[in-house]
Short mmCIF file of C-alpha atoms and ligand atoms in Angstrom, two decimals:
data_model
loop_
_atom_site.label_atom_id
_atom_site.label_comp_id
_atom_site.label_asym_id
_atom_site.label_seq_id
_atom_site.Cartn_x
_atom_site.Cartn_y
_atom_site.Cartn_z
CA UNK A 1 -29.24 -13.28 25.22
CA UNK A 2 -25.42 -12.46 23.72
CA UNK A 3 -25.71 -10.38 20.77
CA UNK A 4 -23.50 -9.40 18.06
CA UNK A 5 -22.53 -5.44 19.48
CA UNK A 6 -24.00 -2.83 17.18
CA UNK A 7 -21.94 0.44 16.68
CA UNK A 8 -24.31 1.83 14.34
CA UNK A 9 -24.85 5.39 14.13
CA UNK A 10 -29.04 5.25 13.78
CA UNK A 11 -31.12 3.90 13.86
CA UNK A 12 -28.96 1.91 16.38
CA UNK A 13 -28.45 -0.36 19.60
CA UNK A 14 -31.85 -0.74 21.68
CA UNK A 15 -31.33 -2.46 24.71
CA UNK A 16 -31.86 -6.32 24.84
CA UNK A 17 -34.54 -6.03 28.06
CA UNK A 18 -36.56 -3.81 25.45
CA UNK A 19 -36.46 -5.71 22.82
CA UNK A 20 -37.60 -8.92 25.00
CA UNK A 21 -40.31 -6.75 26.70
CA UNK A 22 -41.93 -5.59 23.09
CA UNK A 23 -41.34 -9.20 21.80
CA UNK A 24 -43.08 -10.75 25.04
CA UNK A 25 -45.86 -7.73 24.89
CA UNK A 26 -46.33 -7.81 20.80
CA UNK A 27 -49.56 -10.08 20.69
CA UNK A 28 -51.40 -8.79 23.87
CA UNK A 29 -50.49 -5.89 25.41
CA UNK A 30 -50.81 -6.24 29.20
CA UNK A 31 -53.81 -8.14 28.79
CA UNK A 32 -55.75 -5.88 26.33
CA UNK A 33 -55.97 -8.50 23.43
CA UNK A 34 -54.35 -6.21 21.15
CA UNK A 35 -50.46 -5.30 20.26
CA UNK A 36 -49.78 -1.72 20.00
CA UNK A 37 -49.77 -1.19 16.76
CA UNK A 38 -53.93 -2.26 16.53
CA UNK A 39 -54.68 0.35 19.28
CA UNK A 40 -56.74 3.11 18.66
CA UNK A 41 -54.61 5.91 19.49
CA UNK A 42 -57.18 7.59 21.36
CA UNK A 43 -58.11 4.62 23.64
CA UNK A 44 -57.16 4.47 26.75
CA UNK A 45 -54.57 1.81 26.42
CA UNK A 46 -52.87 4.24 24.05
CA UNK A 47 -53.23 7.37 26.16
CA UNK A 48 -51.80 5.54 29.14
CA UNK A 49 -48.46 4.35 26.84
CA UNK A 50 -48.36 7.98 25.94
CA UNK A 51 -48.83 9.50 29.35
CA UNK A 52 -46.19 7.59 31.02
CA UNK A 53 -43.79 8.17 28.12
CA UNK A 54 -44.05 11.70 28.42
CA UNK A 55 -43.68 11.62 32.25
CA UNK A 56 -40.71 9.05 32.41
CA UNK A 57 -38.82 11.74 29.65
CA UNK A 58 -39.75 14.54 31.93
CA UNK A 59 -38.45 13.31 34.96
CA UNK A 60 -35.22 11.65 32.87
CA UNK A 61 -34.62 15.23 31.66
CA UNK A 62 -35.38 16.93 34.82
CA UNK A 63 -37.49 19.21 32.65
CA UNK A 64 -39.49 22.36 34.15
CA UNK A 65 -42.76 22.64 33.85
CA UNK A 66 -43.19 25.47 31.29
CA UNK A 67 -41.75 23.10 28.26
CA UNK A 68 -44.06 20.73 26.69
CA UNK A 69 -43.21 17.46 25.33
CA UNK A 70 -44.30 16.81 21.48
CA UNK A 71 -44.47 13.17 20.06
CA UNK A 72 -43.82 14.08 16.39
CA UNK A 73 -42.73 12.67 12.98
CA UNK A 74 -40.95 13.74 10.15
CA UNK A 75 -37.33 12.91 11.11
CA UNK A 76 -34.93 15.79 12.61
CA UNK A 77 -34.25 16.93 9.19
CA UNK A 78 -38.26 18.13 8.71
CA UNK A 79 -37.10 20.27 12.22
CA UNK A 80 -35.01 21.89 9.27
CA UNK A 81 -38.33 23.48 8.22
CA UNK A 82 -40.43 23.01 11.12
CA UNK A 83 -38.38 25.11 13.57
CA UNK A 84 -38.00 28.35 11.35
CA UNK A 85 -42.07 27.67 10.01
CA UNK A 86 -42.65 27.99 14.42
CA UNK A 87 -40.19 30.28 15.46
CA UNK A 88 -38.52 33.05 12.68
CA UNK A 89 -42.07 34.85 13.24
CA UNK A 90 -41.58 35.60 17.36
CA UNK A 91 -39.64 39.48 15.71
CA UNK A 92 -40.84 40.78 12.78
CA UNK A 93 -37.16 41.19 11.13
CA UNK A 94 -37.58 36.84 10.50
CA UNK A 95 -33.61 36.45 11.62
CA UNK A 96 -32.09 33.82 13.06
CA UNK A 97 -28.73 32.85 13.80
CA UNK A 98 -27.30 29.22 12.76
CA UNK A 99 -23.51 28.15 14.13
CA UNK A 100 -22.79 25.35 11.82
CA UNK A 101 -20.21 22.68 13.32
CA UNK A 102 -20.80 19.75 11.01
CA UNK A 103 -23.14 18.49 8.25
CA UNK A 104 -26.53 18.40 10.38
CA UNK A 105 -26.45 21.97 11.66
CA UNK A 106 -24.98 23.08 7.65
CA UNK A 107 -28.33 21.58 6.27
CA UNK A 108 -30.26 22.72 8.97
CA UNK A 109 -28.82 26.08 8.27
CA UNK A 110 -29.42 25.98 4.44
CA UNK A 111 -32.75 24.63 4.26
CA UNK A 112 -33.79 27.33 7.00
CA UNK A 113 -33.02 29.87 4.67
CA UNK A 114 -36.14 29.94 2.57
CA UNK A 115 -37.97 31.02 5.76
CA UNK A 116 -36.55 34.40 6.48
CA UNK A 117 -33.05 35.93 7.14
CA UNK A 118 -30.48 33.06 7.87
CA UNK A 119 -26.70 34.61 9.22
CA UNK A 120 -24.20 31.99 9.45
CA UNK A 121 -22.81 33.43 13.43
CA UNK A 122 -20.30 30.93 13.52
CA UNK A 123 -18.67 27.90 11.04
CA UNK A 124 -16.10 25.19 11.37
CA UNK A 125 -16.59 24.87 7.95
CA UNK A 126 -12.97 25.72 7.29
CA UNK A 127 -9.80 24.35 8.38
CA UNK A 128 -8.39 25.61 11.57
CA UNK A 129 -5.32 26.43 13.98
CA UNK A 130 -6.13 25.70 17.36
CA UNK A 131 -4.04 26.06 20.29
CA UNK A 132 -0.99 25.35 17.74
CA UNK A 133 -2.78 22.47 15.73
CA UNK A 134 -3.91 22.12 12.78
CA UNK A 135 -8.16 21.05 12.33
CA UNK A 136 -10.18 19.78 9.18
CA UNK A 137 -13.10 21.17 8.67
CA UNK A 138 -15.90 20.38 10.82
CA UNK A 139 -13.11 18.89 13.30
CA UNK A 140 -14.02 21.52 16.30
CA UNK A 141 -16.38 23.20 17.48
CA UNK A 142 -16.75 27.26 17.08
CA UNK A 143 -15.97 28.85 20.48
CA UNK A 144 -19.19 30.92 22.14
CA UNK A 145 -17.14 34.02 22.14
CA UNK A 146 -16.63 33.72 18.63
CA UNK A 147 -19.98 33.97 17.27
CA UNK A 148 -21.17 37.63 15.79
CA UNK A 149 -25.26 36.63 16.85
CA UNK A 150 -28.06 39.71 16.01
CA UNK A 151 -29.73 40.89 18.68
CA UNK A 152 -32.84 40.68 16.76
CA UNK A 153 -33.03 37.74 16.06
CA UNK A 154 -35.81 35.22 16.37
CA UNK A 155 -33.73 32.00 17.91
CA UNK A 156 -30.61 30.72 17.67
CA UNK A 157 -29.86 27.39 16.43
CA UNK A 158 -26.97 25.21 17.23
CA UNK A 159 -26.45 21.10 17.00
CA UNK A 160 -25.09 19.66 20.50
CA UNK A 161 -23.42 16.31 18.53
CA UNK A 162 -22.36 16.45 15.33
CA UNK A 163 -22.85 12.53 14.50
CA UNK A 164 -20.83 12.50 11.56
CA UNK A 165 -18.41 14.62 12.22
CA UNK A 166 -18.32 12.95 15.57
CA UNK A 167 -17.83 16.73 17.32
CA UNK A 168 -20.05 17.67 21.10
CA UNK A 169 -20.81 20.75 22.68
CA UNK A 170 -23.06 20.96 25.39
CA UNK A 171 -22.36 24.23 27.33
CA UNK A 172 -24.36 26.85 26.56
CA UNK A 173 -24.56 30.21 28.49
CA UNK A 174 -27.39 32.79 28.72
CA UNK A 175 -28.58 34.05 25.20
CA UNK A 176 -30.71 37.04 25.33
CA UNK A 177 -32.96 34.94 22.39
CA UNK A 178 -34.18 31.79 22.52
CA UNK A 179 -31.40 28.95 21.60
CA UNK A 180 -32.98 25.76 19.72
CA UNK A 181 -30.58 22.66 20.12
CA UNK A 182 -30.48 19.49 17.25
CA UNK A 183 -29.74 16.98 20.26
CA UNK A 184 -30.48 13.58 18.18
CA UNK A 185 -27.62 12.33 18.95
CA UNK A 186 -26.73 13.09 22.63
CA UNK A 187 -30.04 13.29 24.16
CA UNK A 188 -30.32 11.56 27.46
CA UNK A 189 -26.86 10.16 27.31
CA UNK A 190 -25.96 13.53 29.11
CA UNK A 191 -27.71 16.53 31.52
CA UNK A 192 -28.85 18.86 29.52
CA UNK A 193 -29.40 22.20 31.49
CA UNK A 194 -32.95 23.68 30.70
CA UNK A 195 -32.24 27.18 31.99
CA UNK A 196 -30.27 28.11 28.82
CA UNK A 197 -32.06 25.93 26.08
CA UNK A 198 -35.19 26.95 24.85
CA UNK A 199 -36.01 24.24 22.54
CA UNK A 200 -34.90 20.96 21.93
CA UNK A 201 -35.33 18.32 19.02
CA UNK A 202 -34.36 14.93 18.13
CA UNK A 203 -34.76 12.43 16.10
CA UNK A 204 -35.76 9.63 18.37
CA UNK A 205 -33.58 6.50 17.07
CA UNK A 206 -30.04 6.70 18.47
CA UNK A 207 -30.38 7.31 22.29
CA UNK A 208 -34.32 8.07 22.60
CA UNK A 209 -36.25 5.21 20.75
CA UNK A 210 -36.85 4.04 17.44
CA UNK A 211 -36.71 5.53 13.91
CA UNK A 212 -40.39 6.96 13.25
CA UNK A 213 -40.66 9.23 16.53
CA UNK A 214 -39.56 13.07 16.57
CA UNK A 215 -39.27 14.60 19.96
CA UNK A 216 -39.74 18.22 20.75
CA UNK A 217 -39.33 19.85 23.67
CA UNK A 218 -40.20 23.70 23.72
CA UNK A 219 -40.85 26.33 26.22
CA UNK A 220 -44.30 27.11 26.20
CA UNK A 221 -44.10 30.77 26.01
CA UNK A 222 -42.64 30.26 22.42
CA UNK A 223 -45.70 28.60 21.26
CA UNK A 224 -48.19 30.51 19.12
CA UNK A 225 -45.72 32.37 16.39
CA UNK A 226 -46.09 29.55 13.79
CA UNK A 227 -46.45 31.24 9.86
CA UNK A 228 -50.05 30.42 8.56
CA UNK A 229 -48.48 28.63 6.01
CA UNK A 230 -47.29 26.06 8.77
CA UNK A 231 -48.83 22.82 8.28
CA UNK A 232 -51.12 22.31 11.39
CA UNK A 233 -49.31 18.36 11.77
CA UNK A 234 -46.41 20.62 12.01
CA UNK A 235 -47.61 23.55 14.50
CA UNK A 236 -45.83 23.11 17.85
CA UNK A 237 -48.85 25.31 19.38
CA UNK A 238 -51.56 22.90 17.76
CA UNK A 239 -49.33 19.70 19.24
CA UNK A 240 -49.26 21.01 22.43
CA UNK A 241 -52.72 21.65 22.94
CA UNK A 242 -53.75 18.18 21.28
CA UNK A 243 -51.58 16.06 23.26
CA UNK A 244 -49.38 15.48 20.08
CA UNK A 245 -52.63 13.96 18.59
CA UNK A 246 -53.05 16.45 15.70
CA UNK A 247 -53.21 13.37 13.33
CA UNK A 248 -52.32 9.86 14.05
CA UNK A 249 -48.71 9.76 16.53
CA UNK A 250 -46.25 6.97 15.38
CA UNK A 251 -47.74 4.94 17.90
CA UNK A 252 -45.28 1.65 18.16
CA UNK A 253 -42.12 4.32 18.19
CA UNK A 254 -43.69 5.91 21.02
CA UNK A 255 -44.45 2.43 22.88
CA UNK A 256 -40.86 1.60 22.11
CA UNK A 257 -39.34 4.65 23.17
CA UNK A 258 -41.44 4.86 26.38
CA UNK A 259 -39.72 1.08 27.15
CA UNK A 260 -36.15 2.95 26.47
CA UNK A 261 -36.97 5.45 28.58
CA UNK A 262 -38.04 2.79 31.52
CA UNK A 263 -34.84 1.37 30.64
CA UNK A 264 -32.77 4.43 31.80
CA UNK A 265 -34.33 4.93 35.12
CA UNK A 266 -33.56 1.24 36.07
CA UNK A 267 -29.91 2.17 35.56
CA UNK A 268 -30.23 5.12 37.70
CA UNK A 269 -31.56 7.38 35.13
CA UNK A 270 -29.25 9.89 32.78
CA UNK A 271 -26.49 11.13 35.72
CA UNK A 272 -26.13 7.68 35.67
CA UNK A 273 -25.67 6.34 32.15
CA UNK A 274 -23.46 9.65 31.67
CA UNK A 275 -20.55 8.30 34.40
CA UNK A 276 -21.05 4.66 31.95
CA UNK A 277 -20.80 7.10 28.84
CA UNK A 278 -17.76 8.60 30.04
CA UNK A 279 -16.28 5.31 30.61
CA UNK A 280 -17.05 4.11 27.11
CA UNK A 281 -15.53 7.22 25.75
CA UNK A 282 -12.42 7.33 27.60
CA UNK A 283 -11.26 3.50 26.50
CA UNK A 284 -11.94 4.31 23.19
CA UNK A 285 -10.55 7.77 22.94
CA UNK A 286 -7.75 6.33 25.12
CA UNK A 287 -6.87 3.54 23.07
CA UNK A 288 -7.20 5.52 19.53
CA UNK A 289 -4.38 7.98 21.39
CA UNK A 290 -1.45 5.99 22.00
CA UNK A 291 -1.51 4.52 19.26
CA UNK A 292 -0.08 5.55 15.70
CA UNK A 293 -1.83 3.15 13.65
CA UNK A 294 -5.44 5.03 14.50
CA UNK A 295 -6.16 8.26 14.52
CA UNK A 296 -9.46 10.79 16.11
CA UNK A 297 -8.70 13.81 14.76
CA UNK A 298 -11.18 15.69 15.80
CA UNK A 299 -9.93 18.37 18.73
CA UNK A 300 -9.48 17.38 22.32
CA UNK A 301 -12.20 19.26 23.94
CA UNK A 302 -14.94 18.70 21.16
CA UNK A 303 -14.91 15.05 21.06
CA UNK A 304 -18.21 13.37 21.16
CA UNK A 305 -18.87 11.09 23.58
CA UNK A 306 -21.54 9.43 21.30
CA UNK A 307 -19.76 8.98 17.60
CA UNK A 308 -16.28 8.26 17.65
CA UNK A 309 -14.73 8.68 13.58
CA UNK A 310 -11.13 7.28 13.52
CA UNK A 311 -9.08 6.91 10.64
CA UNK A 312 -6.72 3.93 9.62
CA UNK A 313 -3.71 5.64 8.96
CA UNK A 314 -3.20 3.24 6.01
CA UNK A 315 -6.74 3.58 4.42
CA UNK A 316 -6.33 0.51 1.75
CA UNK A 317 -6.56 -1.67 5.08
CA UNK A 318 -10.51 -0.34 5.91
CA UNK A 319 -11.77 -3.03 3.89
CA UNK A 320 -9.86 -5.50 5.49
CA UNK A 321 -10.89 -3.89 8.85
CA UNK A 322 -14.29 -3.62 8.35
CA UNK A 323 -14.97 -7.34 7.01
CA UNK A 324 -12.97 -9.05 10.25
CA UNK A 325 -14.67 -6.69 12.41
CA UNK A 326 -18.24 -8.23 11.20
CA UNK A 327 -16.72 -11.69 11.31
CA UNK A 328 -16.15 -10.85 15.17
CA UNK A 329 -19.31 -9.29 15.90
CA UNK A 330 -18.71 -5.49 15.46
CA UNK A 331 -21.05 -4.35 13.35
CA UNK A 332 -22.00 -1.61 11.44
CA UNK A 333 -18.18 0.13 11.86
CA UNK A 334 -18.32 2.13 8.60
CA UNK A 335 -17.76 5.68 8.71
CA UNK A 336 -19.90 8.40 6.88
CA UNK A 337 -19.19 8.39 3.03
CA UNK A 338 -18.14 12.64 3.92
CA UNK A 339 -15.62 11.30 6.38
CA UNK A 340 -14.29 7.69 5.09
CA UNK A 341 -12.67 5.53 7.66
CA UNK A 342 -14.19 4.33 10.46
CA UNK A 343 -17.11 5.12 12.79
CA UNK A 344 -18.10 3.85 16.12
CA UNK A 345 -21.56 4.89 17.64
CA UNK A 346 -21.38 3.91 21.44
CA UNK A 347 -24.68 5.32 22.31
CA UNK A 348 -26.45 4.38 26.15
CA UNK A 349 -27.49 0.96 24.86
CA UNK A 350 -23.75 -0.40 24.18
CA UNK A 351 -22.25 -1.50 27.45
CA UNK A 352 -18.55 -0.85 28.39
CA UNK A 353 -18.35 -4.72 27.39
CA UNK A 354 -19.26 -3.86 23.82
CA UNK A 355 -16.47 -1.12 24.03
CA UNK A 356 -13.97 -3.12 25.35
CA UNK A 357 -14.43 -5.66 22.46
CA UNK A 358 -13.98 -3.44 19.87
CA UNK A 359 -10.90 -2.27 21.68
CA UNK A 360 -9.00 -5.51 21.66
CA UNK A 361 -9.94 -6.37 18.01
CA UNK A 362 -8.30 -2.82 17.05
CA UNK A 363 -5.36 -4.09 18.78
CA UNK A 364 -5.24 -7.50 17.47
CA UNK A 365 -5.45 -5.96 14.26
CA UNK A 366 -2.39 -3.39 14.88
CA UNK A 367 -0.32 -6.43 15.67
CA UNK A 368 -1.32 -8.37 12.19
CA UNK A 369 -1.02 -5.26 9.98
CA UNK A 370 1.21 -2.26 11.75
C1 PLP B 1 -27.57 15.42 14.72
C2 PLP B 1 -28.52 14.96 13.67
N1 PLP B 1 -29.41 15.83 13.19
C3 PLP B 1 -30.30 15.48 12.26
C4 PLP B 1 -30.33 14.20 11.74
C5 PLP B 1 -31.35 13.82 10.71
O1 PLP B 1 -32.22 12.93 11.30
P1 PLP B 1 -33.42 12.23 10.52
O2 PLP B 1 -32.83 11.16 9.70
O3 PLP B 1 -34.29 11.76 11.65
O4 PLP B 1 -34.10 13.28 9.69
C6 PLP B 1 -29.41 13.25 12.20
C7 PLP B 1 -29.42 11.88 11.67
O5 PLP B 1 -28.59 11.06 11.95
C8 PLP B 1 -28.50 13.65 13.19
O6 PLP B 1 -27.60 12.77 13.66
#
């Protein structure tokens, strides 16, 4: 089935064999009788949908077997909250460390501080001179050797894709504390290298499922520090032990998401879809870099993979832009309201076909108006 192609940021792109599968499965699930949604989440029909989900993410991530795998709700932003309520309580001094390289990690960062002691190790908040360029704010990413952590602190926390600001990191070394990593908007569309990351979270509805779903994957040795204020829903110890069945799990996200991550191991699983990310990337990156009618200008080495921003450099024409781009079939192309211009969101669901479209409309639309 042809589709329009979706660049939305999230929730975004699912892929077209999922969307047939739930469609074909939505009145009788395998034979049950029932769609998802009417199961009992505690029936077996449930706790097999569950079961598999967790072990198809598992063996997608390559994850060890000390982290468990939480089903939860709430959004990242709630993580905002949740982590600190979980994790400022492993040292007494209730420190933590946030770098903030964008708007997700700043409000992470800010509404973190009612828990405890909140130090700022590294920002991009301000403009920068890099390597002999100038950066806006929240252009680049903070280099490790920058930050000023505490050694006492609880955790650190960091964002690995800035989706507005459209910025990726993804190397981390060895911290002497834990390191907790926003990954909404990168998960599975890259390795991610559990030796160094101690907890993960994301938001489930850009690369990992549908909006409704909350994943967390922790270390299990980290468990057990929540505050007793913590909501139990919320206690990543409580989760754990109940199978992410504290209360009711957003069932149909989790169905859905467990068909994404089906998806990924039928195209060879996330080394896979990483070489097809790269590929994506590079035409669009490419394209926006020879020309002087575009512009990315977020640093080289930072660029996300996920959310490319570009700018027209004559900003009256966005309008123009945007409403010829949905006549064509490129959707959802605005940029955040903090950024203006342009946004494309190429997550694992767009193909290299999708890319390539948008391409040769941006050029089309140099000739008409450069
Ligand atoms: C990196 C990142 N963190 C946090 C959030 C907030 O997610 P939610 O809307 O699920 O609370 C988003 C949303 O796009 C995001 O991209």
């Amino acid at each position: 089935m042809m589709r329009p192609w979706n660049f939305s940021a999230g929730p975004s792109v699912l892929p077209v064999e999922v969307l047939e599968r739930a469609a074909a499965e939505m009145l009788d699930w395998q034979g049950s009788g029932m769609s998802v949604m009417e199961m009992s989440h505690r029936g077996k029909e449930f706790m097999q949908i569950l079961q598999e989900a967790e072990a198809d993410l598992r063996d997608l991530l390559q994850l060890p077997d000390d982290f468990a795998v939480l089903f939860t709700q709430g959004g990242a932003q709630a993580q905002n909250a949740i982590v600190p309520m979980n994790l400022i309580g492993l040292k007494p001094g209730r420190k933590a460390d946030y770098i903030v390289s964008g708007n997700w990690s700043s409000k992470a960062q800010q509404d973190a501080t009612q828990f405890g002691h909140i130090n700022v190790a590294a920002s991009s908040a301000a403009a920068a001179k890099l390597d002999g360029r100038e950066y806006k704010p929240f252009a680049w990413f903070p280099a490790v050797d920058t930050w000023h952590l505490q050694a006492d602190a609880s955790y650190i926390h960091v964002c690995s894709n800035e989706t507005i600001g459209g910025v990726e990191h993804n190397e981390w070394p060895e911290f002497d504390v834990p390191l907790v990593v926003d990954a909404s908007s990168n998960l599975l569309s890259r390795p991610f290298d559990f030796k160094n990351i101690d907890m993960l979270y994301a938001g489930a509805q850009k690369n990992a499922g549908p909006a409704g779903l909350t994943l967390v994957v922790i270390r299990k040795e980290l468990l057990g520090a929540a505050d007793a204020t913590c909501p139990n829903v919320f206690n990543y110890e409580l989760l754990a032990a109940n199978q992410s069945m504290v209360n009711t799990p957003a069932t149909y996200s989790i169905y859905i998401a467990g068909l994404v991550y089906k998806w990924l191991k039928q195209q060879g699983g996330v080394a896979q879809i990483e070489k097809a990310n790269i590929a994506k990337a590079e035409t669009l990156y490419g394209y926006l870099d020879q020309s002087s009618f575009y512009v990315n200008a977020v640093q080289n080495s930072d660029r996300s993979r996920m959310n490319v921003p570009f700018q027209l450099r004559d900003a009256a024409l966005d309008s123009v832009f945007l409403a010829e781009a949905d006549q064509r079939g490129l959707l959802q192309l605005k940029g955040h309201k903090s950024v203006g211009g342009m946004r494309a969101s190429i997550y694992n669901a767009m193909p290299l076909e999708g890319v390539q479209a948008l391409v040769a409309f941006m050029k089309e639309f140099e000739q008409r108006h450069g």
